[in-house]
Coordinates of C-alpha atoms in Angstrom, one line a residue:
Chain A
X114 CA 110.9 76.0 142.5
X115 CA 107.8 73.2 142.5
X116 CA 105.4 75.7 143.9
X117 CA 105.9 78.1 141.0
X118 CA 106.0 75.4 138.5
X119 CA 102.8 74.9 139.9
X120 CA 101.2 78.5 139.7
X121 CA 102.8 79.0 136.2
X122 CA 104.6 76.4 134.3
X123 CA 107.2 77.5 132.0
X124 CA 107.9 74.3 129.9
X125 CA 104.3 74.6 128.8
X126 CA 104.8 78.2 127.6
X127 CA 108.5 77.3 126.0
X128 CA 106.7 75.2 123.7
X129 CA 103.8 77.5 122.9
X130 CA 106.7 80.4 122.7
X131 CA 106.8 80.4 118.7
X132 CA 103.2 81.3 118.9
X133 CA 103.0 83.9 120.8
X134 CA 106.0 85.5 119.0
X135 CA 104.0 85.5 115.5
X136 CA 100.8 86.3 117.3
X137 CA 103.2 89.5 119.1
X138 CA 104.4 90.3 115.5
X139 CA 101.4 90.0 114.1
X140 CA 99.5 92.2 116.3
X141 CA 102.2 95.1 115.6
X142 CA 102.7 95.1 112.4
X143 CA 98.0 95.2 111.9
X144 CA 97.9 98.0 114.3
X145 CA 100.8 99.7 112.5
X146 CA 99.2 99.3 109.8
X147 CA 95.7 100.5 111.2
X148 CA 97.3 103.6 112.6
X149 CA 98.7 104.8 109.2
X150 CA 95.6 104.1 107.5
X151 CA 93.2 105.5 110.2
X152 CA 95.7 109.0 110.6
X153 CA 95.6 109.5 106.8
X154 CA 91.9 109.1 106.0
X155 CA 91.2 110.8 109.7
X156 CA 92.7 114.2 108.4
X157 CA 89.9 113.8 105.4
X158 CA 87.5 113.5 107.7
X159 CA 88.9 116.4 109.9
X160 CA 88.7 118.8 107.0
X161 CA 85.1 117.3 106.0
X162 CA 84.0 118.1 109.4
X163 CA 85.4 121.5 108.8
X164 CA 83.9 122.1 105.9
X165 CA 81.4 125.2 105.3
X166 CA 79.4 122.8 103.4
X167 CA 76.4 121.4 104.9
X168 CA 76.1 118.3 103.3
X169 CA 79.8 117.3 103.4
X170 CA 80.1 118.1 107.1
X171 CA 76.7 117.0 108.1
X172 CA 77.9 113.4 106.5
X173 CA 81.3 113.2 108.2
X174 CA 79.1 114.6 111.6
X175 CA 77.0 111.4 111.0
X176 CA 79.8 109.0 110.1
X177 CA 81.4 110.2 113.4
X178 CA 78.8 109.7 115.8
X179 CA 77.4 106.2 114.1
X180 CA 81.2 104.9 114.8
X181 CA 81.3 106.5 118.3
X182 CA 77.9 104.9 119.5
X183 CA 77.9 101.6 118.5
X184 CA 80.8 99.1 119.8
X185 CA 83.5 98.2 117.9
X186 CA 82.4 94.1 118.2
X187 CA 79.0 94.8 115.9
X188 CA 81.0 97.1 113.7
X189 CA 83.3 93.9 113.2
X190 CA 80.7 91.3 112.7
X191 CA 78.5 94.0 110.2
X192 CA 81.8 94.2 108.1
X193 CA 82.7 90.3 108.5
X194 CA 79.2 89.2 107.1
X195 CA 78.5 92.3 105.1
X196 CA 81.9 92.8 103.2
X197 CA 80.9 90.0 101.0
X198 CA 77.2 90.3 100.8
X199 CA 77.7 94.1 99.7
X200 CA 80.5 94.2 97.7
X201 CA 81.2 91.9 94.3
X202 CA 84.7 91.1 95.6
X203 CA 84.5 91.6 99.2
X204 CA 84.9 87.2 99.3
X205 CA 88.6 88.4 98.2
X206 CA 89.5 89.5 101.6
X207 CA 90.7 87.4 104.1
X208 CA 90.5 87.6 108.0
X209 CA 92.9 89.9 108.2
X210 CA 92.5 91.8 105.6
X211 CA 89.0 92.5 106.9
X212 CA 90.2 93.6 110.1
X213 CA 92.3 96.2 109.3
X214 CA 89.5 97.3 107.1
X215 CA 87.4 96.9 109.8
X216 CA 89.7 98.6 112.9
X217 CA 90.4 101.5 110.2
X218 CA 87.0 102.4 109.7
X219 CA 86.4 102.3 113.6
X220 CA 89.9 104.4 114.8
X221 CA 89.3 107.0 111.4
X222 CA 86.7 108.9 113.1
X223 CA 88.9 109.3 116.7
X224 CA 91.7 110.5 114.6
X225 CA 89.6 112.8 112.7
X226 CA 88.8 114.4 116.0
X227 CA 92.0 114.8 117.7
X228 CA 93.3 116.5 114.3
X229 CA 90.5 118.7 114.2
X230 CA 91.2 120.0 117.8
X231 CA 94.8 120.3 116.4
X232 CA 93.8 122.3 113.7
X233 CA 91.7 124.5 115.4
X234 CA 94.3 124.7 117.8
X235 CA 96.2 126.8 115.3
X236 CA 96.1 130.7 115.3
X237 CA 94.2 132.3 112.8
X238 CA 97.2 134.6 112.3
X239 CA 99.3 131.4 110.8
X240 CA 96.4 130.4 107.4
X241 CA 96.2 134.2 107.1
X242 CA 100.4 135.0 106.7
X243 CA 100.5 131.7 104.2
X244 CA 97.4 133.3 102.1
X245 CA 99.4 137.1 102.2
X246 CA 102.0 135.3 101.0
X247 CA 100.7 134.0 98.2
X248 CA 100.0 130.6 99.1
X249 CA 97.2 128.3 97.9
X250 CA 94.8 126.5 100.0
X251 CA 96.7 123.2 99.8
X252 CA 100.0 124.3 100.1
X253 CA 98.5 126.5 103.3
X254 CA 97.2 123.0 104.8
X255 CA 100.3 121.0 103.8
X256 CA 103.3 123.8 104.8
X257 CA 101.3 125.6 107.5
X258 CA 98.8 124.3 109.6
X259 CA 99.1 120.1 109.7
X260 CA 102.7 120.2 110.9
X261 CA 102.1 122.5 113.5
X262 CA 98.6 120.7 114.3
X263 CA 100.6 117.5 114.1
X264 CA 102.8 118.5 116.5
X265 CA 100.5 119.9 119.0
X266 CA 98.3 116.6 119.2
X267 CA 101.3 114.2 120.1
X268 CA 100.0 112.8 123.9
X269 CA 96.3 112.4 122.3
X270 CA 97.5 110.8 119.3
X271 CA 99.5 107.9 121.6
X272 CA 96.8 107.7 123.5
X273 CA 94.6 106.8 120.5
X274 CA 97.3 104.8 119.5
X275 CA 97.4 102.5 122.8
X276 CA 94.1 102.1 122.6
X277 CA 94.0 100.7 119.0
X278 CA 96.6 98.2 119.9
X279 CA 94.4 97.2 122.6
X280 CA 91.7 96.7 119.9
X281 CA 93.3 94.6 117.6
X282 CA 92.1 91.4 120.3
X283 CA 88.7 91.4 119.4
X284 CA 89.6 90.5 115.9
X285 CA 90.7 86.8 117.7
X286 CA 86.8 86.6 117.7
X287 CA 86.6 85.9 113.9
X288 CA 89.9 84.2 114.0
X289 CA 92.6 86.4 112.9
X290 CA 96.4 84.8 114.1
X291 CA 97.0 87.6 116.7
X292 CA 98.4 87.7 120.1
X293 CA 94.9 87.0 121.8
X294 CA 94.6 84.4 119.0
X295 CA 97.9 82.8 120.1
X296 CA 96.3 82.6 124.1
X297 CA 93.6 80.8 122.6
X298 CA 95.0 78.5 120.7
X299 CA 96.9 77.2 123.3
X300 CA 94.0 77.3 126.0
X301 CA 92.0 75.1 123.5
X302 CA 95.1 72.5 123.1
X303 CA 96.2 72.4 126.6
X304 CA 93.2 73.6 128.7
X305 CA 95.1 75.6 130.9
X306 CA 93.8 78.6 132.1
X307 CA 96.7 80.5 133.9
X308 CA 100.0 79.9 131.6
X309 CA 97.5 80.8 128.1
X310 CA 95.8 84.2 129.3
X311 CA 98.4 85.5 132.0
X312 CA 100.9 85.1 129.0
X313 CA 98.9 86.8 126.3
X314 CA 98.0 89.8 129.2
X315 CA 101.9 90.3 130.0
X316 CA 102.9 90.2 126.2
X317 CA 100.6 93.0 126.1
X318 CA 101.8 94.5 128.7
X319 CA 105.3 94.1 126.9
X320 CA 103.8 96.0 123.7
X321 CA 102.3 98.6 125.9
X322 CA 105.9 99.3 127.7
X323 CA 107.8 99.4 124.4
X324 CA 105.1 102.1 123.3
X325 CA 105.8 104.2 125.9
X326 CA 109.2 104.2 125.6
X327 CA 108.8 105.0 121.8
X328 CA 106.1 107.7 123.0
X329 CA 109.0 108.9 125.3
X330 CA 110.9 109.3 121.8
X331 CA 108.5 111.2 120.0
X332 CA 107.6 113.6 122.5
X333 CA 111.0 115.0 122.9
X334 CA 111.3 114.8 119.2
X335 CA 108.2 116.6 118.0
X336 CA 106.7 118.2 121.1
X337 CA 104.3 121.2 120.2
X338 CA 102.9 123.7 122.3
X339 CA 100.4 121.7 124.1
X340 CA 103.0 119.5 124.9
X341 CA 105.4 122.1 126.6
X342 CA 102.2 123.3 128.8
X343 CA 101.4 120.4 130.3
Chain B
X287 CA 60.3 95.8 97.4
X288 CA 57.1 96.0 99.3
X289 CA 57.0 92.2 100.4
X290 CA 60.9 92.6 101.2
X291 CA 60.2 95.6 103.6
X292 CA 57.1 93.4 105.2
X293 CA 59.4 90.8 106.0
X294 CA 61.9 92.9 107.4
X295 CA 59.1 94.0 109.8
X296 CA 57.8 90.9 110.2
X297 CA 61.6 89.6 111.8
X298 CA 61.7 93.2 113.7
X299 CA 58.6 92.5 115.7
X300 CA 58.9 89.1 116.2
X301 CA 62.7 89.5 117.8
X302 CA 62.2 92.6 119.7
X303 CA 60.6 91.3 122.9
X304 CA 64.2 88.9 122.6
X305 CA 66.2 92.0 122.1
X306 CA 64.6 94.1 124.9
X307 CA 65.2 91.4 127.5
X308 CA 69.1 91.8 126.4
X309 CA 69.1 95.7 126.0
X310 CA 67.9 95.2 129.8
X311 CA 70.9 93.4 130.9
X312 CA 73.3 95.3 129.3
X313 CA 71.7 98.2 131.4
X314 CA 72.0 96.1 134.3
X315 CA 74.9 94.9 133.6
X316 CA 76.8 98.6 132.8
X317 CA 74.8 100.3 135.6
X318 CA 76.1 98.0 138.0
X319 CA 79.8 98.4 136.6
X320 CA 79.7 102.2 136.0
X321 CA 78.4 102.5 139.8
X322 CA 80.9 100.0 141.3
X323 CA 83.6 101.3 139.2
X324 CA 83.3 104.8 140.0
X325 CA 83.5 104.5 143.6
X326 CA 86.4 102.7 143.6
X327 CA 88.2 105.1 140.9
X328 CA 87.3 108.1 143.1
X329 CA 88.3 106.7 145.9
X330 CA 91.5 105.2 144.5
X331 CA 92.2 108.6 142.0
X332 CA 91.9 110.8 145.9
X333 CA 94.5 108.8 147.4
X334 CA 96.7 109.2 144.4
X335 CA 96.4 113.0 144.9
X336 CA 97.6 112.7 149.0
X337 CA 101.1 112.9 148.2
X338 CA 102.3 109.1 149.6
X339 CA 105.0 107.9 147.8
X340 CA 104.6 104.1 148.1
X341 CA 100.4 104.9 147.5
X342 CA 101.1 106.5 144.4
X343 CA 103.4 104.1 142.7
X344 CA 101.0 101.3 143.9
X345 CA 98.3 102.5 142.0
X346 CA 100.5 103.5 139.4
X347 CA 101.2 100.3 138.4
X348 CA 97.8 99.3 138.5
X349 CA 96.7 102.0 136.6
X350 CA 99.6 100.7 134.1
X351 CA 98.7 96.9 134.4
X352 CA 94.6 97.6 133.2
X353 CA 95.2 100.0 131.0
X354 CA 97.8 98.6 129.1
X355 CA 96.1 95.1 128.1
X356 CA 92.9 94.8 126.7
X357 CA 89.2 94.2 128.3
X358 CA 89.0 91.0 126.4
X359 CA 92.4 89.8 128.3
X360 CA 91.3 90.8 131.3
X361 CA 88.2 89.5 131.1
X362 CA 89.1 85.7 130.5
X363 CA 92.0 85.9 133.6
X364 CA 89.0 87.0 136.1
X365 CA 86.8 84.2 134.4
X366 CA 88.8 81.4 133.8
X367 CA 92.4 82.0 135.5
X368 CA 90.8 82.9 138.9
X369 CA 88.6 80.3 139.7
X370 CA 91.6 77.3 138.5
X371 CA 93.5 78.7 141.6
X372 CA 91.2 76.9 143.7
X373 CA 90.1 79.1 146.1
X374 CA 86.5 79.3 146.9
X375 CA 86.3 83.3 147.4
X376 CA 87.2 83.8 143.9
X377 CA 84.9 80.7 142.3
X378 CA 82.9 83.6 140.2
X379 CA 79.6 83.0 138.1
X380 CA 79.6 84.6 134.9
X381 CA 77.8 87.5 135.8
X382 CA 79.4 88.0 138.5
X383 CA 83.0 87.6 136.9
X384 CA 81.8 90.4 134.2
X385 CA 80.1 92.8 136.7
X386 CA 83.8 92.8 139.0
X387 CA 86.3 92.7 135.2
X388 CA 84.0 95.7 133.9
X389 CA 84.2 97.6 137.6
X390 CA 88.4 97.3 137.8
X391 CA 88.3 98.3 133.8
X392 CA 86.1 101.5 134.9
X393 CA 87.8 102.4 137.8
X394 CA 91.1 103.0 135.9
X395 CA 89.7 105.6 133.8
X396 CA 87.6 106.8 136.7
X397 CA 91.3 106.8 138.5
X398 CA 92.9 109.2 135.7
X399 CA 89.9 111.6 135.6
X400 CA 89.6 112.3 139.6
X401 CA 93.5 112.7 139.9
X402 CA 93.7 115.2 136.4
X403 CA 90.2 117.1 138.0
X404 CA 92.0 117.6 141.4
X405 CA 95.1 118.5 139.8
X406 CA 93.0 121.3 137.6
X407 CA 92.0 123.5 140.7
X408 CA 94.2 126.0 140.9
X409 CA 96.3 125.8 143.9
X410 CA 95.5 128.9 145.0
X411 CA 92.6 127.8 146.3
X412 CA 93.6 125.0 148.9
X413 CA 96.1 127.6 150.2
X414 CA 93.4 130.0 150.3
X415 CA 91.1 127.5 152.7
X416 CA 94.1 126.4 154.7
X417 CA 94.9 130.2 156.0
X418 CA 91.5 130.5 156.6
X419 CA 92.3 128.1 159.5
X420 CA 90.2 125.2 157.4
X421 CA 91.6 121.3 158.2
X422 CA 92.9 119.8 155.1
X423 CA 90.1 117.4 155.1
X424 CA 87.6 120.3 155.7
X425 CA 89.6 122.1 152.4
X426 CA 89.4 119.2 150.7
X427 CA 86.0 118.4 150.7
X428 CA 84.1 122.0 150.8
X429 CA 86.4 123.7 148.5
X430 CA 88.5 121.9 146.0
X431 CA 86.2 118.6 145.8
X432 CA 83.1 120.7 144.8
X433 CA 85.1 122.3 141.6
X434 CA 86.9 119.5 140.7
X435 CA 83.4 117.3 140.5
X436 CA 82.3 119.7 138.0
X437 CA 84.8 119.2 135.9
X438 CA 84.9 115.3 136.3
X439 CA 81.5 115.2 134.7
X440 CA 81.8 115.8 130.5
X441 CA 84.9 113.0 130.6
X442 CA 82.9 110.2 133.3
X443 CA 79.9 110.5 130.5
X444 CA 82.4 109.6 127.6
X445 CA 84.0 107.1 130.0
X446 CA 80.5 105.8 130.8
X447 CA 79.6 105.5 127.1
X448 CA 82.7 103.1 126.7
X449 CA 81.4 101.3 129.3
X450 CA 78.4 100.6 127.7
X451 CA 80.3 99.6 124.1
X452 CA 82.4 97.6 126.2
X453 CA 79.8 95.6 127.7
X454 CA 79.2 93.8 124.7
X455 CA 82.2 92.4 124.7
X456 CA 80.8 90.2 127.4
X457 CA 78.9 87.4 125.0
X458 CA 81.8 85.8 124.5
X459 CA 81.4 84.6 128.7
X460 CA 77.9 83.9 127.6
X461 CA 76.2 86.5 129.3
X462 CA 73.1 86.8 127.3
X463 CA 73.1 90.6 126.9
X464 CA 72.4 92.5 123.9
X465 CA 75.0 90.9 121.7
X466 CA 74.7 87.7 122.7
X467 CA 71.0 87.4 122.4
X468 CA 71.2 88.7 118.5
X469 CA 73.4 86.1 118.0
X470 CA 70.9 83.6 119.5
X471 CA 68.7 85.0 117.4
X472 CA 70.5 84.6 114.4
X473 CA 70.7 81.1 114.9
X474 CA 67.0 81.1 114.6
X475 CA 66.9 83.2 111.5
X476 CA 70.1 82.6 109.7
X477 CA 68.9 84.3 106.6
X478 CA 68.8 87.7 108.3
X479 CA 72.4 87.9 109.4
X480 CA 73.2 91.7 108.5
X481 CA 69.7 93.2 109.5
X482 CA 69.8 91.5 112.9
X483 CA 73.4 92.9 113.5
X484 CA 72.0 96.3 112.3
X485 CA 69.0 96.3 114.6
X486 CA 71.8 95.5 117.6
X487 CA 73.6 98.5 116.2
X488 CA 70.7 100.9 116.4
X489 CA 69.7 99.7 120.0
X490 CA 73.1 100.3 121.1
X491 CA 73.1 103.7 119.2
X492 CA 70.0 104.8 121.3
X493 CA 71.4 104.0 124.7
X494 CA 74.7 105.6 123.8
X495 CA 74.0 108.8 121.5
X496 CA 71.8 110.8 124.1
X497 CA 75.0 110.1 126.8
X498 CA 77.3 111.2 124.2
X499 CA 75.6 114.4 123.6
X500 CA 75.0 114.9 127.4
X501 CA 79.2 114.7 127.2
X502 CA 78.9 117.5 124.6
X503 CA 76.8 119.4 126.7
X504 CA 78.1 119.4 130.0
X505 CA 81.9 120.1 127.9
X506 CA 80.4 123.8 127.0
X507 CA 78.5 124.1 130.2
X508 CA 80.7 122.8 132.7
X509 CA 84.0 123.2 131.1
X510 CA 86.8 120.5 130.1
X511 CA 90.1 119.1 132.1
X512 CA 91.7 119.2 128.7
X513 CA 94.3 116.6 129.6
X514 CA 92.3 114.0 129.7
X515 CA 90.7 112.5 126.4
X516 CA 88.1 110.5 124.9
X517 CA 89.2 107.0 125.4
X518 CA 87.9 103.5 123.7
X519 CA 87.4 100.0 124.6

């Protein structure tokens, strides 16, 4: 067993264990919280886009491709140094705090274009039975079109989803407790290389297998269209 | 106002030359990853299609392993947990530990698209080749290859632009692209925090928008996979 203890030493990690639980939970409960966020102000922008107005859309059009073309690394520091220069109370937010603001405003405009595609995705024939019978707008959005939509963008939605769990480790760059935050912390105690970072990357790994599985779940459960034809 | 906008001006001028020299490197730098990175994808995402068990599940489970943790992760093991093995092939510089991380991260996306554009010719068309007495070599490469490249283009030029974002991830190894030299040059002008961040921003915005566009463009002209998605770093 000495040549393993060698390549990877598990008493080290043992002791640094409790920290890369609470970095683990911590990372899942911000991109949880992210994905929420991101998929109910990404419908907004979805229906801005769509909108025949050309001001609103032009501004969501705008919003969109800003986010999309710059990296998600300046977008943090603008928001870390501008949050409290702009705003009267942005010094009330904390690290965190300002990276789920931060990681929201980055994933909204992604979701905003996979529920687009979802909604366009929908037959005409649908918006115009719901307005025959009688209903309004809203309700046609609400009853009608976003739960099928919903249910036809699934696989890009997990996608997205994977990929904003995967973003949450830039925020260990301005010091937010997270899983990455946790492999630094104990490279800077210990300064050992392998056991800190091969850990973070297979607790990842962990997080990314458990969302498969609960992908698994959900595309049996609400599997649209799309899904079927694949 | 006036004097404020002067000022701004003043700090534009006197950093750009310092901000060039970085937007150059993150060319270099992305260039050299997209191009490395692609080859090996294609390469890797044609033996995927061959049908060999034990070659699929291989790269499989690579495809799992880099796509399932983040750049930055993968990033520090090729700089810092590679070189503490102690053998001298893998002793990487900096640049050269970015340039090989940034090719592996590429060529699993490059991986998905070649396999999903194969996949999209319609089989019809291989079969159609073979009876014509065609090898399956010679059917590979004059008639399935050509349609499938066509289709591999509007998702390689969103997979490109994540490149590019991705790069910038990079200052934290102290490669002194265009991230890190704005933060270099914040610590000469600490007072200008936000508009030097912003000027990065636009730069960035200007390498990545017109590839962006060329995605939308080549979508309509050429055609989509469909299965395949916009993905970020």
């Amino acid at each position: 067993m000495s040549w393993l203890n060698d390549l990877y030493n598990f008493r080290i990690v043992g002791q640094y264990l409790n920290v890369f639980i609470d970095g683990m939970i911590t990372t899942i409960w911000l991109s949880f919280a992210c994905l929420i966020l991101s998929f109910f102000f990404g419908i907004f922008i979805a229906l801005m886009r769509m909108s025949p107005i050309g001001f609103v859309w032009r501004i969501a059009a705008g919003y969109i491709q800003v986010i999309r073309s710059t990296p998600l690394l300046i977008q943090i520091y603008l928001i870390y140094y501008g949050l409290p220069a702009l705003l009267p109370f942005g010094n009330l937010f904390d690290e965190t705090q300002t990276a789920i603001i931060a990681l929201t405003l980055h994933t909204t405009p992604y979701m905003g274009e996979i529920i687009r595609t979802g909604i366009l995705s929908i037959g005409k024939g649908q918006k115009e039975g719901a307005m025959s019978v009688g209903f309004s707008p809203f309700q046609n959005m609400y009853h009608i079109i976003l739960p099928q939509a919903i249910a036809n963008i699934t696989p890009p939605l997990i996608g997205q989803t994977a990929i904003l769990i995967k973003d949450t480790a830039l925020f260990s760059i301005i010091a937010v407790p997270e899983l990455m935050g946790a492999g630094l912390t104990m490279f800077s105690e210990t300064v050992i290389a392998t056991e800190s970072y091969v850990t973070t990357g297979i607790c990842y790994l962990l997080i990314y297998v458990l969302t498969l599985i609960l992908s698994g779940f959900a595309q049996n459960r609400l599997g649209g269209a799309a899904w079927r034809s694949n | 106002m006036m004097d404020v906008i002067f000022a701004k001006w003043h700090v534009t001028i006197s950093l750009m030359p310092f901000l060039l020299q970085g937007l150059l490197m993150t060319f270099k730098v992305s260039i050299f990853a997209i191009t490395l990175g692609s080859t090996l994808g294609f390469v890797l995402g044609l033996l995927r299609t061959l049908g060999y068990r034990s070659l699929t599940g291989i790269i499989g489970l690579y495809l799992h392993i880099f796509r399932g943790s983040p750049y930055l992760v993968q990033l520090y093991i090729i700089y810092f947990v590679l070189p503490s093995l102690g053998i001298e092939f893998l002793n990487f510089d900096s640049f050269t530990a970015a340039i090989i991380s940034l090719s592996l991260y590429t060529s699993s996306y490059v991986t998905e698209i070649t396999t999903a554009a194969i996949y999209a010719v319609p089989k019809g068309q291989e079969e159609g080749a073979r009876s014509c007495g065609m090898s399956k070599a010679e059917a590979l490469f004059y008639v399935v290859l050509p349609q499938s490249l066509k289709m591999m283009i509007p998702p390689m030029a969103s997979i490109y632009v994540v490149i590019i974002k991705s790069t910038a991830i990079l200052s934290v190894i102290g490669i002194s692209e265009l991230t890190r030299q704005g933060e270099v040059a914040i610590l000469r002008m600490p007072g200008d925090i936000m508009f030097v961040y912003c000027l990065i921003a636009v730069m960035y915005f200007i390498y990545c928008y017109p590839v962006l566009r060329f995605a939308k463009w080549a979508e309509g002209t050429f055609g989509s996979i469909g299965s395949v998605q916009d993905q970020e770093s």
